[in-house]
XYZ file of C-alpha atoms in Angstrom:
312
model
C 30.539 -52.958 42.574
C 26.753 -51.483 42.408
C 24.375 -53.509 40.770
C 24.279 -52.080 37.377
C 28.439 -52.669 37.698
C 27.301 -56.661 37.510
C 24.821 -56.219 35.036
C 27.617 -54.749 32.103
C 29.840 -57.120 33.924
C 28.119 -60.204 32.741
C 26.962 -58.583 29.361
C 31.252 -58.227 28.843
C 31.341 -61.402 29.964
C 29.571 -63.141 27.211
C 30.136 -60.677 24.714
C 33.689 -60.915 24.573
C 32.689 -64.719 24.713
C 30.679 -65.701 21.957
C 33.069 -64.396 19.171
C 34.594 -67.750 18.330
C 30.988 -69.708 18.160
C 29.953 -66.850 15.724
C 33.747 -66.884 13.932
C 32.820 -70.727 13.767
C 29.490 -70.823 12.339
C 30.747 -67.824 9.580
C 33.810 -70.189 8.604
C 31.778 -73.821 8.294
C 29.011 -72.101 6.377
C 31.697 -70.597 3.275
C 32.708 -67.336 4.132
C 36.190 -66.141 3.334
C 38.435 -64.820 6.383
C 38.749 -61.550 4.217
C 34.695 -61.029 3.775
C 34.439 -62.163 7.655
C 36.757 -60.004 8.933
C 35.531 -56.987 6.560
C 31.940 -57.582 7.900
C 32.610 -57.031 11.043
C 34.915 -54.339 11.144
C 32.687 -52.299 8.637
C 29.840 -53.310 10.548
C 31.542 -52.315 14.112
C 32.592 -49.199 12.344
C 29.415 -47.749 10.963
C 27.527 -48.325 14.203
C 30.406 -46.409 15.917
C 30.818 -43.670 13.641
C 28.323 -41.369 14.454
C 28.813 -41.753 18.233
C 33.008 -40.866 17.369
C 32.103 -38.126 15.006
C 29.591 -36.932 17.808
C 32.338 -36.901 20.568
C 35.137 -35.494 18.297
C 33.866 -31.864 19.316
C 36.140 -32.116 21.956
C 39.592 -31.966 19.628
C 39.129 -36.110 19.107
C 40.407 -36.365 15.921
C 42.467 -34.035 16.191
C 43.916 -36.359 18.777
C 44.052 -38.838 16.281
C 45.960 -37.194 13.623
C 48.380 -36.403 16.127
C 48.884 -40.173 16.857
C 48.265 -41.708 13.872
C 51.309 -44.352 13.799
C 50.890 -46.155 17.472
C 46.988 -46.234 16.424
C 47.939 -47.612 13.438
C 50.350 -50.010 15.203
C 47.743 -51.288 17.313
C 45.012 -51.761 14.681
C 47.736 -53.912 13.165
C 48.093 -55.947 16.058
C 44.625 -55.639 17.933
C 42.423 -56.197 14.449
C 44.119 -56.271 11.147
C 46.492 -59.372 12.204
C 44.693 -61.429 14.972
C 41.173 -61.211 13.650
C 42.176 -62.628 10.041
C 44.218 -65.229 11.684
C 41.977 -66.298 14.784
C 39.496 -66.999 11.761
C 41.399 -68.688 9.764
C 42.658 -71.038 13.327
C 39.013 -71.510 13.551
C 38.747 -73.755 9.987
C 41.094 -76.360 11.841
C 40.261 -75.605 15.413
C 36.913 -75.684 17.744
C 35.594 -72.344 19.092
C 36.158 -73.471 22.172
C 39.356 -74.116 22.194
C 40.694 -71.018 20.219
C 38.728 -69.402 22.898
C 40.880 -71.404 25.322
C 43.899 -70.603 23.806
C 43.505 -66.618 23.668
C 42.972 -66.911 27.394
C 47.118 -67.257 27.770
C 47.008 -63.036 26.555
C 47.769 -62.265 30.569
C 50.402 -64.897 30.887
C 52.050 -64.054 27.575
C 52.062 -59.725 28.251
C 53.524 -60.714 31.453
C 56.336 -62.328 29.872
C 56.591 -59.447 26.990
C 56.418 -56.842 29.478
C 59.375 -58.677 30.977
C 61.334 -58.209 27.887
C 60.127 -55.071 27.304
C 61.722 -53.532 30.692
C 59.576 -53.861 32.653
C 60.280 -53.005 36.466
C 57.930 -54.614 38.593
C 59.158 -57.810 40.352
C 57.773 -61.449 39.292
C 58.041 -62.966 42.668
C 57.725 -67.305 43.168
C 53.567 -66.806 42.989
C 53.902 -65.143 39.443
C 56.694 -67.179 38.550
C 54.158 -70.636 39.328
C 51.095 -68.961 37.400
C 53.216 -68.365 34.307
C 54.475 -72.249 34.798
C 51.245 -73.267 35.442
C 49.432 -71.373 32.189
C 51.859 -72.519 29.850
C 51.223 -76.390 30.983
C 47.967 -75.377 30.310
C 48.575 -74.547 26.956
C 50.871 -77.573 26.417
C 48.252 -79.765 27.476
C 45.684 -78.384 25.170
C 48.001 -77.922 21.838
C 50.149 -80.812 22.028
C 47.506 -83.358 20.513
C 46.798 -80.963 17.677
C 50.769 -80.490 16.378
C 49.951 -82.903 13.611
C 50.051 -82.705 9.901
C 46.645 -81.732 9.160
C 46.318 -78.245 9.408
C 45.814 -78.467 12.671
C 49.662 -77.471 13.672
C 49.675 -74.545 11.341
C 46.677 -73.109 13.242
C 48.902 -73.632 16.719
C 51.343 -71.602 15.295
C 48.411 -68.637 13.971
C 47.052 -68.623 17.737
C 50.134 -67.896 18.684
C 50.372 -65.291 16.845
C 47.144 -63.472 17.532
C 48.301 -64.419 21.462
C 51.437 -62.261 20.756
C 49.223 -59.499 18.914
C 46.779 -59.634 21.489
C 49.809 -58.882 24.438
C 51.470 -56.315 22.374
C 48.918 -54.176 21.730
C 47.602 -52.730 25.126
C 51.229 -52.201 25.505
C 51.122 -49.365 23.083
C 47.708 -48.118 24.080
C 49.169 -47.699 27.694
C 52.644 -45.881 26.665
C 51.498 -44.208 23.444
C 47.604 -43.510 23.284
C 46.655 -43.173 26.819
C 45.331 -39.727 26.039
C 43.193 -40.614 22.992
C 39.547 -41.084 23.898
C 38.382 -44.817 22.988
C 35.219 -44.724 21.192
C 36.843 -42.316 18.519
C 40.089 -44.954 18.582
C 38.226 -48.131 18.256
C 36.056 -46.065 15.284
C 39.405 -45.258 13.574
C 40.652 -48.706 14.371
C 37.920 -50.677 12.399
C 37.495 -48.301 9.915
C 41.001 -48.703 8.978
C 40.746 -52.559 8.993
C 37.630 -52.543 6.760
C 39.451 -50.411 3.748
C 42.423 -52.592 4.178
C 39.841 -55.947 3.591
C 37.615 -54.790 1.255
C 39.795 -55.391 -1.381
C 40.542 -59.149 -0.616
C 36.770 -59.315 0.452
C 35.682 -58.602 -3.363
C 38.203 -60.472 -4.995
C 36.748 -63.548 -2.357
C 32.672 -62.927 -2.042
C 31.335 -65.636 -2.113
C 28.956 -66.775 -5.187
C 25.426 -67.484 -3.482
C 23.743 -65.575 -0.680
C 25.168 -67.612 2.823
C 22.381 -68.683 4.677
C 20.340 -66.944 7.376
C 22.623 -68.700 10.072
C 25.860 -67.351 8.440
C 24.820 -63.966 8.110
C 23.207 -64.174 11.629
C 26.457 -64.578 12.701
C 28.467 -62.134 10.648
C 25.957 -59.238 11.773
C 26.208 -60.120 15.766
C 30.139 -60.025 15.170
C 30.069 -56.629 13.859
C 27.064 -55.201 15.513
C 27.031 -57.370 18.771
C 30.343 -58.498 19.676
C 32.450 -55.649 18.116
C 30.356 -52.239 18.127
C 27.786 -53.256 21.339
C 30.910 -54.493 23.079
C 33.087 -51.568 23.446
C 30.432 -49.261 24.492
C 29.238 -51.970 27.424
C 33.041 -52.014 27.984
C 33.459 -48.114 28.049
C 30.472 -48.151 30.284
C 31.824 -50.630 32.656
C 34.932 -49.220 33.008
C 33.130 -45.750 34.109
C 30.996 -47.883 36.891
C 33.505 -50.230 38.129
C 36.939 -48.729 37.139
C 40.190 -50.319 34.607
C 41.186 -52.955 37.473
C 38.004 -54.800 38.514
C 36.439 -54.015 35.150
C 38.885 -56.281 33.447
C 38.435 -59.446 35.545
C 35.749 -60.516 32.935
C 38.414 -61.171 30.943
C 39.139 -64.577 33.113
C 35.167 -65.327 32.240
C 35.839 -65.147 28.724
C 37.118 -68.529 27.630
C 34.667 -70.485 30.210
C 31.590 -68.735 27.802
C 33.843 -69.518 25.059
C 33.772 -73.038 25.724
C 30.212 -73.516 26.588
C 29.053 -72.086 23.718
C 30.939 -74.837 21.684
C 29.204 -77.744 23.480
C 26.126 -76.112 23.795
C 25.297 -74.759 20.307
C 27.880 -76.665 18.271
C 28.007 -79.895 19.782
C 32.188 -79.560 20.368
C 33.589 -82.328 22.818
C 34.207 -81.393 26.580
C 37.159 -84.128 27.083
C 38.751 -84.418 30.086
C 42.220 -82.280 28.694
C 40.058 -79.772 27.870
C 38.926 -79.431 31.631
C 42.532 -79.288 32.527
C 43.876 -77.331 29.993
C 40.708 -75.092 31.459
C 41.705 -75.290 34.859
C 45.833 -74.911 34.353
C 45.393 -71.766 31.955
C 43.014 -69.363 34.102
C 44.874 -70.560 36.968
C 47.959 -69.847 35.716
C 46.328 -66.549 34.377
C 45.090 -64.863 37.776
C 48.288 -66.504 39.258
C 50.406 -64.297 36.869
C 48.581 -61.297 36.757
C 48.720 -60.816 40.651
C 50.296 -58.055 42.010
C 52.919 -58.182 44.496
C 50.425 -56.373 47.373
C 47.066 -55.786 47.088
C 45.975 -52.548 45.541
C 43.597 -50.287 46.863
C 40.626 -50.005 45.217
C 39.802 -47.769 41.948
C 38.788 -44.491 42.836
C 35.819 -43.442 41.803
C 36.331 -43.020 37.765
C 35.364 -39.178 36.663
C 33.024 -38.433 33.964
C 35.256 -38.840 30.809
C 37.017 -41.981 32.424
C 35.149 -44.321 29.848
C 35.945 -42.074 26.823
C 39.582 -41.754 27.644
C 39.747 -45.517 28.328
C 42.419 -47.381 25.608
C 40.839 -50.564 23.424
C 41.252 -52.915 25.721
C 43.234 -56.125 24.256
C 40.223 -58.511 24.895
C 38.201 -57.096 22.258
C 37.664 -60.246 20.168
């Protein structure tokens, strides 16, 4: 990978893993999940929006009309479901462990892909890495299935873990040919008209302070908008397969964000839950023999390229 390849690496890397600090700081400082996740979907949105309306010359929304109920599907599971309920985890939750938790997406889609017919062969390596993940995740929800809330927001990770695996599913089968920057526009925009309404009825009664809004604009304009054009631009460099590794960098940003800015404990089962999930993740997400490597991506790879479901 050429060096400006490891430079949009890295920014992926910690944009994609700084979400659930921001989600946190937005949550503990009064702000509703509807006005949270309305910020940063309209925010995402009207950053995007010129760029999409600027790149629908080539027949992009009419692309989109064409598709309109997968790309509605996967809004519903990529945005409109997980981001209310990831933010609504996070009142019970740390950052870092929400952050922790979504990295069991790989394990889970290999599973649901499973169900979902799915050819290709698990063999004994995959078969240990999904073992080994879902200890993981044992070991890191177990102490938190109590009656304080805490068990409630298991159950909503687990949901936006199922959202999160079902969605590039449908980009894959059903919007493969829809270019992503108009896609993800569509996407937020849709999620923003859907929460504006709760938003209202749940805006809060004094101005949040600097920190709160801080984060609410780096989640729309940083970690949302910012984030999928680094990610379109590192999947043109680097191509889908080696772009996507970040994703295993995700949750180890995730977490040390949490200690370092929030003060959140680094036990001991956090460590392992750590070590047993991204194991388990690159263990299950092998492939039976190595591929070759991406060919060179052409010039309208990163357009064409789906949402990817790691866009927190």
């Amino acid at each position: 990978m050429s060096r400006r390849g490891w430079v949009l690496f890295a920014l992926m890397s910690v944009l994609w893993g700084i979400p659930y600090l921001m989600i946190k700081v937005a949550v503990e400082g009064g702000v509703s999940v509807p006005v949270l996740v309305f910020a940063r979907t309209a925010l995402g949105a009207l950053v995007l929006l010129p760029l999409a309306i600027w790149g629908s010359s080539g027949g992009g929304l009419g692309t989109l009309r064409r598709h309109w109920k997968p790309i509605v599907a996967f809004a519903a599971l990529e945005i409109l479901g997980p981001w209310a309920l990831l933010s609504d985890a996070e009142r019970h939750l740390s950052s870092s462990m929400t952050g922790l938790l979504i990295a069991a997406v790989p394990i889970a889609g290999v599973v649901i892909g499973r169900l979902a017919g799915d050819a290709e062969r698990l063999g004994p390596l995959r078969w240990l890495g999904l073992l080994t993940g879902l200890a993981g995740v044992a070991v890191l929800a177990a102490p938190h299935l109590t009656g304080d809330g805490s068990a409630w927001a298991i159950g909503e990770m687990a949901l936006v873990v199922l959202g999160y695996s079902i969605a590039p599913m449908i980009a894959a089968r059903r919007l493969g040919d829809v270019p992503g920057v108009q896609m993800t526009t569509a996407c937020l925009l849709l999620a923003a008209l859907v929460y504006a309404a709760p938003a209202a009825a749940t805006w809060p009664a004094e101005m949040p302070d600097g920190t709160v809004l801080a984060a609410l604009a780096g989640l729309g304009v940083v970690c949302t908008a910012l984030a999928f054009l680094v990610f379109f631009a590192l999947i043109r460099e680097a191509g889908t397969s080696r772009a996507m590794v970040f994703t295993y960098v995700n949750p180890a940003v995730a977490v040390t964000a949490g200690v370092l800015f929030l003060d959140e404990p680094l036990s001991g089962t956090i460590l392992a839950a750590f070590a047993l999930i991204l194991g388990g993740s690159v263990l299950a997400t092998v492939r039976a023999r190595t591929d070759k490597e991406d060919p060179a991506p052409g010039p309208d790879a990163a357009a064409d390229a789906p949402v990817s479901a790691e866009s927190r």
